PDB file of C-alpha atoms in Angstrom:
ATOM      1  CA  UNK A 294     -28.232   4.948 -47.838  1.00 59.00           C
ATOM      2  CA  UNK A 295     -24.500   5.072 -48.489  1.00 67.00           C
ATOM      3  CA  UNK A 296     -22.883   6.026 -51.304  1.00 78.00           C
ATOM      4  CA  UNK A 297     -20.810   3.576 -53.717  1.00 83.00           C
ATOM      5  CA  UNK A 298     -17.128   4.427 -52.535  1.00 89.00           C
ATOM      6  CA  UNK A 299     -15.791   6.441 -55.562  1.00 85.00           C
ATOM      7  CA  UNK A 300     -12.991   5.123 -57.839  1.00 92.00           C
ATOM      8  CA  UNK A 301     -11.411   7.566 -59.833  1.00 95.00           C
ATOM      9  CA  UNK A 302     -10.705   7.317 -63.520  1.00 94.00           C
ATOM     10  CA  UNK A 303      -7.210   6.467 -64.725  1.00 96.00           C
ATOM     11  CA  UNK A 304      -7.464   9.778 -67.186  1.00 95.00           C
ATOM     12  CA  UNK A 305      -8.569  12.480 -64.677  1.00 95.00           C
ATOM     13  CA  UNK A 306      -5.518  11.655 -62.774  1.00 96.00           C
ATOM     14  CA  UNK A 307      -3.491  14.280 -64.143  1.00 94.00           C
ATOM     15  CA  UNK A 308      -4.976  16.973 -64.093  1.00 94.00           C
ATOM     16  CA  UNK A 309      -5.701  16.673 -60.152  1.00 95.00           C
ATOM     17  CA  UNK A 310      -3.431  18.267 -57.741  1.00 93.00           C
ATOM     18  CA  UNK A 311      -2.009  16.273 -54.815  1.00 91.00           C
ATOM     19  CA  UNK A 312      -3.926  16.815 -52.501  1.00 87.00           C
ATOM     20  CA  UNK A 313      -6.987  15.890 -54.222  1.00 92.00           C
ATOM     21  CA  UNK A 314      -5.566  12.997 -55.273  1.00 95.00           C
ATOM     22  CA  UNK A 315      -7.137  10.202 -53.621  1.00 96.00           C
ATOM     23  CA  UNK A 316      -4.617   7.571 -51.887  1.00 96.00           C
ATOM     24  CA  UNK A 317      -7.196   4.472 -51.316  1.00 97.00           C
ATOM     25  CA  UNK A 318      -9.460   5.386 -54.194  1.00 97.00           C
ATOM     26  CA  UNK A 319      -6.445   5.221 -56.583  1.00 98.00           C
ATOM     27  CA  UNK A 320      -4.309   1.910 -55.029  1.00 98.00           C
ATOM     28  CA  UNK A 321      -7.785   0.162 -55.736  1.00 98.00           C
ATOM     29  CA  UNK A 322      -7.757   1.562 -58.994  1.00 97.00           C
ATOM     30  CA  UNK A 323      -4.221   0.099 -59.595  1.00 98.00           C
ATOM     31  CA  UNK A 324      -5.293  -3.207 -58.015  1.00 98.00           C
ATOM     32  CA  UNK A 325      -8.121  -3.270 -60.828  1.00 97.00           C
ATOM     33  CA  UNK A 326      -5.718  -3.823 -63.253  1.00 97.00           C
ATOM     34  CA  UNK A 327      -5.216  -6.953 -62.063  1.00 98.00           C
ATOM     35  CA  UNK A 328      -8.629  -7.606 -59.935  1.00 98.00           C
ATOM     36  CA  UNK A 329     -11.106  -5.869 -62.438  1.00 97.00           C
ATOM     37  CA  UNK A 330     -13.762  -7.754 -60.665  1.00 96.00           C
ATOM     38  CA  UNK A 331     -12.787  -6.159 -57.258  1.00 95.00           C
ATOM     39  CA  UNK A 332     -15.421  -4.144 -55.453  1.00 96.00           C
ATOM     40  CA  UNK A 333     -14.341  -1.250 -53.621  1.00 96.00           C
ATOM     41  CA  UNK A 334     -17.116  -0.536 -51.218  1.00 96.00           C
ATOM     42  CA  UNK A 335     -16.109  -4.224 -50.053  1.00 96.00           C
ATOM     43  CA  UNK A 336     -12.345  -2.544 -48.714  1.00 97.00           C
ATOM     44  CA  UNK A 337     -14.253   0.553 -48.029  1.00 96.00           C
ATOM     45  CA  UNK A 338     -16.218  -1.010 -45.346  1.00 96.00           C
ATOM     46  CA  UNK A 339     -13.105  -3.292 -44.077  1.00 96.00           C
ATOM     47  CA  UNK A 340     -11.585   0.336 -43.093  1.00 97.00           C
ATOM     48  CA  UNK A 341     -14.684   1.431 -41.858  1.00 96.00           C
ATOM     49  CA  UNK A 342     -15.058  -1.302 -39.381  1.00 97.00           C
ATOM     50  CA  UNK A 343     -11.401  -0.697 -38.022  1.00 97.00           C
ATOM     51  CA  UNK A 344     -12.327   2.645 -37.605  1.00 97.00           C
ATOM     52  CA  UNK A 345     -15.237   2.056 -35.460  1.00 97.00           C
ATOM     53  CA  UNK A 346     -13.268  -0.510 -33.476  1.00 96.00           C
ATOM     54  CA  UNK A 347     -10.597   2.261 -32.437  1.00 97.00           C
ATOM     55  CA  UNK A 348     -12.738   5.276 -32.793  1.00 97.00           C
ATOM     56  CA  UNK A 349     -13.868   5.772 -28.981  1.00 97.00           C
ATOM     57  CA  UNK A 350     -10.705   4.321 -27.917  1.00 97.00           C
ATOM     58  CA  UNK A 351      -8.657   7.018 -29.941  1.00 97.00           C
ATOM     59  CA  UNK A 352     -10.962  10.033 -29.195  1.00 96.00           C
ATOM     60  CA  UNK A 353     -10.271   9.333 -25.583  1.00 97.00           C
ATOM     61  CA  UNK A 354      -6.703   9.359 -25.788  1.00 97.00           C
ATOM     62  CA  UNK A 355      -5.445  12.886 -25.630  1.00 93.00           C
ATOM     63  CA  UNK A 356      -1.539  12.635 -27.258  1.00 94.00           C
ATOM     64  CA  UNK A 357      -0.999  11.450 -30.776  1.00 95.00           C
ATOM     65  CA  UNK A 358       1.612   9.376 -30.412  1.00 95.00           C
ATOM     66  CA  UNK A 359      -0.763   7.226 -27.303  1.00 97.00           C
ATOM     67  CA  UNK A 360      -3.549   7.379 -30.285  1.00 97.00           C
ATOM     68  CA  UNK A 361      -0.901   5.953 -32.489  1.00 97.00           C
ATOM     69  CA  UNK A 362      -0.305   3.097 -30.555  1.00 97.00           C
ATOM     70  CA  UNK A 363      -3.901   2.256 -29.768  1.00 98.00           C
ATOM     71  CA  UNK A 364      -4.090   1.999 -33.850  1.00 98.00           C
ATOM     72  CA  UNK A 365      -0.644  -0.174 -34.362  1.00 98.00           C
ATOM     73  CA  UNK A 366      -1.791  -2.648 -31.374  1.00 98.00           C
ATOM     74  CA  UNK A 367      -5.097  -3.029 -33.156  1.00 98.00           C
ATOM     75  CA  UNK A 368      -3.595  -3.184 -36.609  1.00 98.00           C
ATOM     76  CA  UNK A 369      -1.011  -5.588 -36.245  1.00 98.00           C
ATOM     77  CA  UNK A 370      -1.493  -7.209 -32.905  1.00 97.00           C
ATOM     78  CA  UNK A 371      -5.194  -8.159 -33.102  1.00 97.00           C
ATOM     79  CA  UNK A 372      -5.560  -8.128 -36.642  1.00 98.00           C
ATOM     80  CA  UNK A 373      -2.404  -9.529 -37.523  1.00 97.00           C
ATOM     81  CA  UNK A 374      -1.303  -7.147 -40.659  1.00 98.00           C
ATOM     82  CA  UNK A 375       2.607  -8.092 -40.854  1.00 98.00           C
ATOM     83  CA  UNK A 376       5.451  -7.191 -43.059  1.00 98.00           C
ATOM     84  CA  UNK A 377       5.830 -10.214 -45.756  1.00 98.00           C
ATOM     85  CA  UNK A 378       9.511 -10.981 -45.173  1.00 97.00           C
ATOM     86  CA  UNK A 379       9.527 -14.582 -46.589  1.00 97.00           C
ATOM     87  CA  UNK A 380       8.084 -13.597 -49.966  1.00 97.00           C
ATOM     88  CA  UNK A 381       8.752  -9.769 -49.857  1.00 97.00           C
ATOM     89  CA  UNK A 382       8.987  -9.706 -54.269  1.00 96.00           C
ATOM     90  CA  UNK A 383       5.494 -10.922 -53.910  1.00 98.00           C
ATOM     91  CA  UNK A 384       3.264  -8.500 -56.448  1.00 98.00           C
ATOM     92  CA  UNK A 385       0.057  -9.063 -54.105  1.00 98.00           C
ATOM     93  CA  UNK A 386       1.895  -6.737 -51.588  1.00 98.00           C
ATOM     94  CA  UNK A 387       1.796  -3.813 -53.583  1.00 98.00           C
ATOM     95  CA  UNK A 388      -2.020  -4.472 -54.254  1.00 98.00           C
ATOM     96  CA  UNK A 389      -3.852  -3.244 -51.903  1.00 98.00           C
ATOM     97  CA  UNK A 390      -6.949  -5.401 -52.043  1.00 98.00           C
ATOM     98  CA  UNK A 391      -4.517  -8.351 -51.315  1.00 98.00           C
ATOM     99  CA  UNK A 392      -2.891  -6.756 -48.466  1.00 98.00           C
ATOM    100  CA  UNK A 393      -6.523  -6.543 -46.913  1.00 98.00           C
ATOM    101  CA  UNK A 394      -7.207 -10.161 -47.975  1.00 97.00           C
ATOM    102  CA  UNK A 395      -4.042 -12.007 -46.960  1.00 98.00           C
ATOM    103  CA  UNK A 396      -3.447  -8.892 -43.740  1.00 98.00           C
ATOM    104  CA  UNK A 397       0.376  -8.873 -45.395  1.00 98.00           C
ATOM    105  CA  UNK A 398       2.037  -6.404 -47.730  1.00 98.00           C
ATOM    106  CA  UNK A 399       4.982  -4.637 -47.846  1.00 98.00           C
ATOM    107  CA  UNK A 400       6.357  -1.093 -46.396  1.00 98.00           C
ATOM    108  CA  UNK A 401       4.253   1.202 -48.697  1.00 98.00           C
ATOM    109  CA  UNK A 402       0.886  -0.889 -48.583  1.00 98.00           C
ATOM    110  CA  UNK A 403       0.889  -1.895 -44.981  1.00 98.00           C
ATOM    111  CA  UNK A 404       1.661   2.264 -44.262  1.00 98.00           C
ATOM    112  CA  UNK A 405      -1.441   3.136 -46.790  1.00 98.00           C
ATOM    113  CA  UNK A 406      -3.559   0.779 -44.299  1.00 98.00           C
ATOM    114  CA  UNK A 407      -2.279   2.355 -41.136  1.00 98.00           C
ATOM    115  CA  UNK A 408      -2.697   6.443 -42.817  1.00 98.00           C
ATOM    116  CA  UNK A 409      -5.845   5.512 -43.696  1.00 97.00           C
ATOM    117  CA  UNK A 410      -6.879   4.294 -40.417  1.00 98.00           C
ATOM    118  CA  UNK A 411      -5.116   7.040 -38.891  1.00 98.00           C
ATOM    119  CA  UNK A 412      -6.424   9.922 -41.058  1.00 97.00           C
ATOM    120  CA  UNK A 413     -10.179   8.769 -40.320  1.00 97.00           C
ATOM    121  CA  UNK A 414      -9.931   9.040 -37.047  1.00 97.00           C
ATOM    122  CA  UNK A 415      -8.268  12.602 -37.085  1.00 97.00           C
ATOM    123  CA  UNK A 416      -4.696  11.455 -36.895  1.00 97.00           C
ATOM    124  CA  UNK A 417      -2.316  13.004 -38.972  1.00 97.00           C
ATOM    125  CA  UNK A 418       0.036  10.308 -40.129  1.00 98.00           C
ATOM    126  CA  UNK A 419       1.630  10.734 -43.398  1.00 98.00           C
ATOM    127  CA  UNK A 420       3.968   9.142 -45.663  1.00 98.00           C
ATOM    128  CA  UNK A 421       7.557   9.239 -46.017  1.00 98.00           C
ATOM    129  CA  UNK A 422       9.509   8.191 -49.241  1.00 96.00           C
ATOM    130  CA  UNK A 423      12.927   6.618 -47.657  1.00 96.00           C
ATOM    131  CA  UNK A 424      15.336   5.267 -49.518  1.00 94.00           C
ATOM    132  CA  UNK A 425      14.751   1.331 -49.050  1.00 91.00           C
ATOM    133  CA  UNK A 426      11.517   0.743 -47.532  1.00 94.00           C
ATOM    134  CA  UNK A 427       9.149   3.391 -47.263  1.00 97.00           C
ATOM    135  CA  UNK A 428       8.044   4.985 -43.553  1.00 98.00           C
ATOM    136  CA  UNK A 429       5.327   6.893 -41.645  1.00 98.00           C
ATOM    137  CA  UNK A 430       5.862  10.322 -39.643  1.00 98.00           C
ATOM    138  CA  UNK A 431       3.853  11.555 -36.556  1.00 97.00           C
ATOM    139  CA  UNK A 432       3.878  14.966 -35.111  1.00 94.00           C
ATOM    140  CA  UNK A 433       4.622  15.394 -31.804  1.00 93.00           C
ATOM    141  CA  UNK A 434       5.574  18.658 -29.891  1.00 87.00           C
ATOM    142  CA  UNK A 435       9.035  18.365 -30.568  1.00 82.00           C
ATOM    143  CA  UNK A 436       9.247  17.251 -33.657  1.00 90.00           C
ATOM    144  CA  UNK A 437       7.790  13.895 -35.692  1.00 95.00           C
ATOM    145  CA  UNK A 438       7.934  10.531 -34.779  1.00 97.00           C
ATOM    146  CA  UNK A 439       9.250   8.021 -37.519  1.00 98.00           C
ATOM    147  CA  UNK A 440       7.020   4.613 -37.704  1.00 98.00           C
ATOM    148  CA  UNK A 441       8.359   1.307 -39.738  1.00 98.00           C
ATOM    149  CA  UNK A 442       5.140  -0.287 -40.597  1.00 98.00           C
ATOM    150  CA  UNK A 443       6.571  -3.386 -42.278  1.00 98.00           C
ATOM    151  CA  UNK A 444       7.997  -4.293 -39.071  1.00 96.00           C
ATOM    152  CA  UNK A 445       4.373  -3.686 -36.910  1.00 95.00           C
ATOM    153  CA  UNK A 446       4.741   0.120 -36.609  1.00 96.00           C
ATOM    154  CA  UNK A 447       7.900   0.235 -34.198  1.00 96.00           C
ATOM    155  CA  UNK A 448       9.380   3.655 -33.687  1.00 97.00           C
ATOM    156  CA  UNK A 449      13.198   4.439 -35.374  1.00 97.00           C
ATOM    157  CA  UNK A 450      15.311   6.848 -33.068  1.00 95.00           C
ATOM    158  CA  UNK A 451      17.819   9.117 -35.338  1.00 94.00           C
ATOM    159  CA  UNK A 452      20.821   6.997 -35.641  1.00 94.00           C
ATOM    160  CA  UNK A 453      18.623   3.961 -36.851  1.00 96.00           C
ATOM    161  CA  UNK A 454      17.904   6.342 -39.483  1.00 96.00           C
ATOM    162  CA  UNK A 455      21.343   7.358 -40.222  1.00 95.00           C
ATOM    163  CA  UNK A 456      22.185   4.142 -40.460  1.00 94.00           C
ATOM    164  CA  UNK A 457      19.304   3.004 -42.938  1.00 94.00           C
ATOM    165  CA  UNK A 458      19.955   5.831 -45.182  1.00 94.00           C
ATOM    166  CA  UNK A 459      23.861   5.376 -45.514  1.00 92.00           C
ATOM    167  CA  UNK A 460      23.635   2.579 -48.220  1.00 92.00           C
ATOM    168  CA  UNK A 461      21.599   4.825 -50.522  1.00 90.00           C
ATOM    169  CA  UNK A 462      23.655   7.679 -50.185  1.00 86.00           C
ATOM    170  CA  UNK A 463      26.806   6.188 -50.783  1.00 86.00           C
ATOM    171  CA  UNK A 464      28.000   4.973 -47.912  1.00 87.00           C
ATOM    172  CA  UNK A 465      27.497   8.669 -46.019  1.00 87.00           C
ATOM    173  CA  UNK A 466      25.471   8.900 -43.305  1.00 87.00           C
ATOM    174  CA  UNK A 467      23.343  11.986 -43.828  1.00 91.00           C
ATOM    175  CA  UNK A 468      23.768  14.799 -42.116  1.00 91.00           C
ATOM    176  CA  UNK A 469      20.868  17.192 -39.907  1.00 90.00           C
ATOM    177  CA  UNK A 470      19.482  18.841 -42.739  1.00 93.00           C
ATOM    178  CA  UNK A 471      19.167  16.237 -45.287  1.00 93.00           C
ATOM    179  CA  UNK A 472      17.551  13.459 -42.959  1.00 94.00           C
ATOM    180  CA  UNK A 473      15.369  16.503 -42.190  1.00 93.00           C
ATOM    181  CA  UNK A 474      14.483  16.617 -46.336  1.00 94.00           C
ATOM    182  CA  UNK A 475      14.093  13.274 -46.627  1.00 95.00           C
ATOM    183  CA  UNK A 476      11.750  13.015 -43.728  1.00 96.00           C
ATOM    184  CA  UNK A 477       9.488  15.163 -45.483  1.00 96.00           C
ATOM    185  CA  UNK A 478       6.119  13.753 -46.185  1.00 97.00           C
ATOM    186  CA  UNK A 479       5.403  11.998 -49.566  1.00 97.00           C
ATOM    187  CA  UNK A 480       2.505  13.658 -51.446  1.00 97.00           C
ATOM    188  CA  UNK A 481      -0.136  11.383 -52.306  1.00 97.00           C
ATOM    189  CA  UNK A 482       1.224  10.892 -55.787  1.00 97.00           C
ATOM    190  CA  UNK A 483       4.312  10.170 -55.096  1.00 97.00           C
ATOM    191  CA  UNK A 484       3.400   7.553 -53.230  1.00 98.00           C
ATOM    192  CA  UNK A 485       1.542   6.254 -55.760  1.00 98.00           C
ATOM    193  CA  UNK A 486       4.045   6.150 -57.986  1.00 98.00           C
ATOM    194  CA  UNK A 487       5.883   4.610 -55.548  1.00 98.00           C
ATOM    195  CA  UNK A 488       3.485   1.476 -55.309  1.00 98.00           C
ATOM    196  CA  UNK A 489       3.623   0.877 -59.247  1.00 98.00           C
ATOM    197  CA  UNK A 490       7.279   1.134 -59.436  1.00 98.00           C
ATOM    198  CA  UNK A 491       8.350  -1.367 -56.993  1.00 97.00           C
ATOM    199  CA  UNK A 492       5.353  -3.395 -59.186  1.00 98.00           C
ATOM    200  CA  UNK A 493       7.256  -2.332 -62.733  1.00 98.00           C
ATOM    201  CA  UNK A 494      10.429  -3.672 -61.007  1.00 98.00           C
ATOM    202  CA  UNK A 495       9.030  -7.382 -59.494  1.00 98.00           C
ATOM    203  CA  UNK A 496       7.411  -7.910 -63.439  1.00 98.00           C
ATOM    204  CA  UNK A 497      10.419  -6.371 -65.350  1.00 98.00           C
ATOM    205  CA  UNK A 498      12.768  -8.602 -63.136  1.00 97.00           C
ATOM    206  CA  UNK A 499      10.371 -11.432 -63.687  1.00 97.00           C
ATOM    207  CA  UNK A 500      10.248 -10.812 -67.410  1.00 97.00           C
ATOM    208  CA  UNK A 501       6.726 -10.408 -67.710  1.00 98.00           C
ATOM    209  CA  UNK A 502       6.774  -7.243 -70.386  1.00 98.00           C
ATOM    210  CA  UNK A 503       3.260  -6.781 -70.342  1.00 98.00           C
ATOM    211  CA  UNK A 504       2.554  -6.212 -66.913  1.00 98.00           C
ATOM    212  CA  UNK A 505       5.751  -4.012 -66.632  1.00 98.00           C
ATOM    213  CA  UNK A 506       4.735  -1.871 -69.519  1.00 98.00           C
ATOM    214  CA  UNK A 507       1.499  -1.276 -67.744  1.00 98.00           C
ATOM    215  CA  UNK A 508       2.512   0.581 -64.953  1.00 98.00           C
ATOM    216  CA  UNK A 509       5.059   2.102 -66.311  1.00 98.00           C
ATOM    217  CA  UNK A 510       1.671   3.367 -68.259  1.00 98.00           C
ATOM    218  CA  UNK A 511      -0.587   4.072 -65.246  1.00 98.00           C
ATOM    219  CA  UNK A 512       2.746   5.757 -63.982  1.00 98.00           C
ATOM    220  CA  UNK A 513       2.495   8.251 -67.130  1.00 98.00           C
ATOM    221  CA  UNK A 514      -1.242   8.549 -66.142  1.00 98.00           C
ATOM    222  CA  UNK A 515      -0.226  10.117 -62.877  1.00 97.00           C
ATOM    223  CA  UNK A 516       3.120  12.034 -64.083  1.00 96.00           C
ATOM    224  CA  UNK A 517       2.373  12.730 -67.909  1.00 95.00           C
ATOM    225  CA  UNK A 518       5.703  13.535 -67.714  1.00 91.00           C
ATOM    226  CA  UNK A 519       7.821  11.263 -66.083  1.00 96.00           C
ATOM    227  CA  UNK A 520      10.996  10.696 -67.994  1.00 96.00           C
ATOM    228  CA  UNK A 521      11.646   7.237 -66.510  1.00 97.00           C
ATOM    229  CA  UNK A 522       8.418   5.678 -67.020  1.00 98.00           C
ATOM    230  CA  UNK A 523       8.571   6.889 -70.586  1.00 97.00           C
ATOM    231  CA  UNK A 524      11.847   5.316 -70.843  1.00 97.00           C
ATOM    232  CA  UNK A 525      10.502   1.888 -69.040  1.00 98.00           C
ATOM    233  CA  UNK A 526       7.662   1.882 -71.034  1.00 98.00           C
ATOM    234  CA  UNK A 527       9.840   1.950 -74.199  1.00 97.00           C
ATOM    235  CA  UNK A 528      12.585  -1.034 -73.245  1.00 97.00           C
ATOM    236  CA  UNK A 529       8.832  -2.575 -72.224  1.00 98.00           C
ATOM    237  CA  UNK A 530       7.526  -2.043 -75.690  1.00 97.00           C
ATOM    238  CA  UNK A 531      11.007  -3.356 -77.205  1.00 96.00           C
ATOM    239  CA  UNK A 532      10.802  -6.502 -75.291  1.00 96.00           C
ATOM    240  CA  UNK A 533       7.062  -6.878 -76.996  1.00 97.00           C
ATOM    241  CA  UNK A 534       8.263  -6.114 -80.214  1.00 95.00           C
ATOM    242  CA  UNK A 535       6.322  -3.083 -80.409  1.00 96.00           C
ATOM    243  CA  UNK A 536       8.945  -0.875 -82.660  1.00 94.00           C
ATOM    244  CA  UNK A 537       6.506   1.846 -83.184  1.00 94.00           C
ATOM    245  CA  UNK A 538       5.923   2.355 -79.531  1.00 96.00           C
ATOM    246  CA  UNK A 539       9.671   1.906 -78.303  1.00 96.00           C
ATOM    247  CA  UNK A 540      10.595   4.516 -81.123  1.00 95.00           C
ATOM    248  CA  UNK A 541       8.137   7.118 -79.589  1.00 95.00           C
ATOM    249  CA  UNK A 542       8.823   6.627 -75.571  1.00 97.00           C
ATOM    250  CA  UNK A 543      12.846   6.187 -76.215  1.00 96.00           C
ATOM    251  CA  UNK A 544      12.580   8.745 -78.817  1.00 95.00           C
ATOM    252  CA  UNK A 545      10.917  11.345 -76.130  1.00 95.00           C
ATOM    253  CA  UNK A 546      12.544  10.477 -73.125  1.00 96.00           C
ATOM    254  CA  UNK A 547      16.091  11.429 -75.021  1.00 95.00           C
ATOM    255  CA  UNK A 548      15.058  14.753 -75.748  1.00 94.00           C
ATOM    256  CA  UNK A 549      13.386  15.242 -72.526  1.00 93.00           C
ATOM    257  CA  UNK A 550      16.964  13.533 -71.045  1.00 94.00           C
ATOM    258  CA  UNK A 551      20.067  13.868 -73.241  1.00 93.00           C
ATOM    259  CA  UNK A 552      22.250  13.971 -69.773  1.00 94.00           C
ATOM    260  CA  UNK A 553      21.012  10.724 -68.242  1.00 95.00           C
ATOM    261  CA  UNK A 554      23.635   8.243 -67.200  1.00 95.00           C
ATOM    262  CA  UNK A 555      22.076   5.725 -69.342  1.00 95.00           C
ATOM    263  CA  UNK A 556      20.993   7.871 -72.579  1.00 95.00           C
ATOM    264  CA  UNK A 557      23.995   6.462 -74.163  1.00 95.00           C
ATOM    265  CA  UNK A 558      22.665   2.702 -73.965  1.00 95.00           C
ATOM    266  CA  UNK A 559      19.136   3.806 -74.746  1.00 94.00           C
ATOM    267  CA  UNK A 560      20.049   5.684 -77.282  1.00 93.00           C
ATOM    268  CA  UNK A 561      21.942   2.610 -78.988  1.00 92.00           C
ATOM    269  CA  UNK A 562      18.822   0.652 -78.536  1.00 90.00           C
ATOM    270  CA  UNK A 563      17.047   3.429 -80.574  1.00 88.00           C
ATOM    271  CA  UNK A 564      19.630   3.714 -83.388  1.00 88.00           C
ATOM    272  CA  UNK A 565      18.715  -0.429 -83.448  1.00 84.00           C
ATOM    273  CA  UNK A 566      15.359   0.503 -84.461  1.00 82.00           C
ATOM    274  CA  UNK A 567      15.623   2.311 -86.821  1.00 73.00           C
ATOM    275  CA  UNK A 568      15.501   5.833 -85.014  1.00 52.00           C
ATOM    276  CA  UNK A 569      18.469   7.749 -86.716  1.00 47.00           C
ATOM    277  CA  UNK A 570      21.326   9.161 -84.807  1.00 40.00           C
ATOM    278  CA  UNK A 571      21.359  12.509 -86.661  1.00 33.00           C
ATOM    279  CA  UNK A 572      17.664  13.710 -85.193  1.00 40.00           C
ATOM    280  CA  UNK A 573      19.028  12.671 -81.234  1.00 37.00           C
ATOM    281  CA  UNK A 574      21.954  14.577 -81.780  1.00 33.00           C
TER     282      UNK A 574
END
C-alpha cells in the first residue's frame, strides 16, 4: 500500500537545509492556507500519472535536452498547462493545487510542474530566479539550456536573455559573468519564497492585509530571518491595526537594517506608533 504523500510542517521549515527542503510538499503546504481541505496524495498521483505517461518515452531517449522536449510536448501540448497571460495577477497561479486544477499558472508554478516531472524521471531541471519571470536550466555538454515555461517551455538563446535582464539592471545589459550568476540555479527555498512573495505583492496591491501579512509570515517560517518579510509583515500589521505587532517587526527589521533605502519612511511610521526615536538611533 502507498504511503500518504508527506506534507511538511510550517515550523520544521527552518531548521531544514535546502536541499531537504521539499519543493511540492511545501507549495501544497502554502496552498493549504488557502485550500485547508486540499488533499495532497490527490496532486501526488496527478504527477505520478504524467510520469508514467512519459516514463518509457524519456528512458528511451538518450540526450537531455530530446528528453526535455518529450516532457514540454506532453506538458503543454497534450495537457494544455499554459502561461495565464489574460489574468497573470491571478493568486490561483501561485497555488499550486490550482495550477493542476485549472492546467494555468504563472512562470514559477508552471516551472515547479515541469521540475517535478522532470526530476522523477531522472532529469535534472532546476530553477532559475530571473529578474521578471522566473526560468528553468538544462545541462547539456556545453553548457545549460534556458527554458521559459510560462510561454510552453521554449528555449531563450543569450541575447534574449540580455535583453530580458536589461530592465532590472538598469537599463545595462549584463555582461558574461553576471548572466552566468544569475543563471545559477534557485535553491529550493528560494524558490519558495519566491512563490509567496509574488502572493504578498497581488494581496498587498489588492489591499487585502490579512492575506499579505500571512505570507509575509510563512516567508519568516522559511527565512527566520528575512529582513523584508519582517518589514512587510509590520506595514501588514499597521494596516490591521495591530500596534503591538508593527512595533516588534518594524522595530527589528531597523536594527537588523539601519542602511535600507526605505528605513527612513519606516522608521517614521514607527516613531507614529509610539516607538521612540532615541532607541532606533
Amino acid at each position: 500500500m502507498r504511503k500518504p504523500f508527506a506534507v511538511p510542517d510550517w515550523n520544521s521549515l527552518a531548521r531544514l537545509d535546502d536541499a531537504s527542503l521539499p519543493l511540492l510538499g511545501t507549495a501544497l503546504l502554502i496552498a493549504r492556507d488557502e485550500y485547508p481541505d486540499l488533499d495532497p496524495d490527490l496532486y501526488d498521483t496527478v504527477l505520478q500519472a504524467h510520469t508514467a505517461h512519459l516514463r518509457e518515452e524519456v528512458e528511451a531517449l538518450e540526450h537531455w535536452p530530446l528528453k526535455m522536449q518529450a516532457i514540454n510536448r506532453l506538458l503543454f501540448e497534450e495537457l494544455g498547462y499554459a502561461g495565464n497571460h489574460d489574468e497573470y495577477y491571478d493568486p490561483r497561479n501561485s497555488y499550486i493545487n490550482e495550477v493542476f486544477e485549472r492546467r494555468l499558472g504563472n512562470p514559477i508554478s508552471l516551472a515547479l510542474v515541469q521540475m517535478e516531472v522532470a526530476r522523477r524521471l531522472g532529469v535534472p531541471l532546476d530553477g532559475i530566479s530571473f529578474p521578471g519571470h522566473f526560468l528553468v536550466r538544462l545541462p547539456v555538454d556545453d553548457g545549460v539550456l534556458v527554458m521559459d515555461p510560462f510561454n510552453r517551455g521554449r528555449p531563450l538563446d543569450v541575447d534574449e536573455l540580455r535583453q530580458r535582464a536589461r530592465p532590472h539592471m538598469g537599463g545595462d545589459a549584463p555582461d558574461d559573468d553576471v548572466l552566468h550568476q544569475i543563471l545559477n540555479p534557485a535553491s529550493h527555498r528560494a524558490i519558495l519564497m519566491r512563490v509567496l512573495r509574488n502572493l504578498h505583492g497581488v494581496y498587498s496591491d489588492g489591499g487585502d492585509w490579512e492575506r499579505a501579512v500571512r505570507c509575509a509570515d510563512r516567508i519568516l517560517k522559511l527565512s527566520p530571518d528575512d529582513p523584508e518579510a519582517l518589514r512587510d509583515r509590520g506595514l501588514g500589521y499597521l494596516e490591521l491595526g495591530h500596534r503591538h505587532g508593527a512595533r516588534h517587526d518594524l522595530g527589528l527589521y531597523l536594527q537588523r537594517s539601519p542602511r535600507a533605502t526605505d528605513a527612513d519612511a519606516v522608521r517614521d511610521r514607527l516613531i507614529g506608533l509610539g516607538g521612540g526615536s532615541t532607541r532606533l538611533n
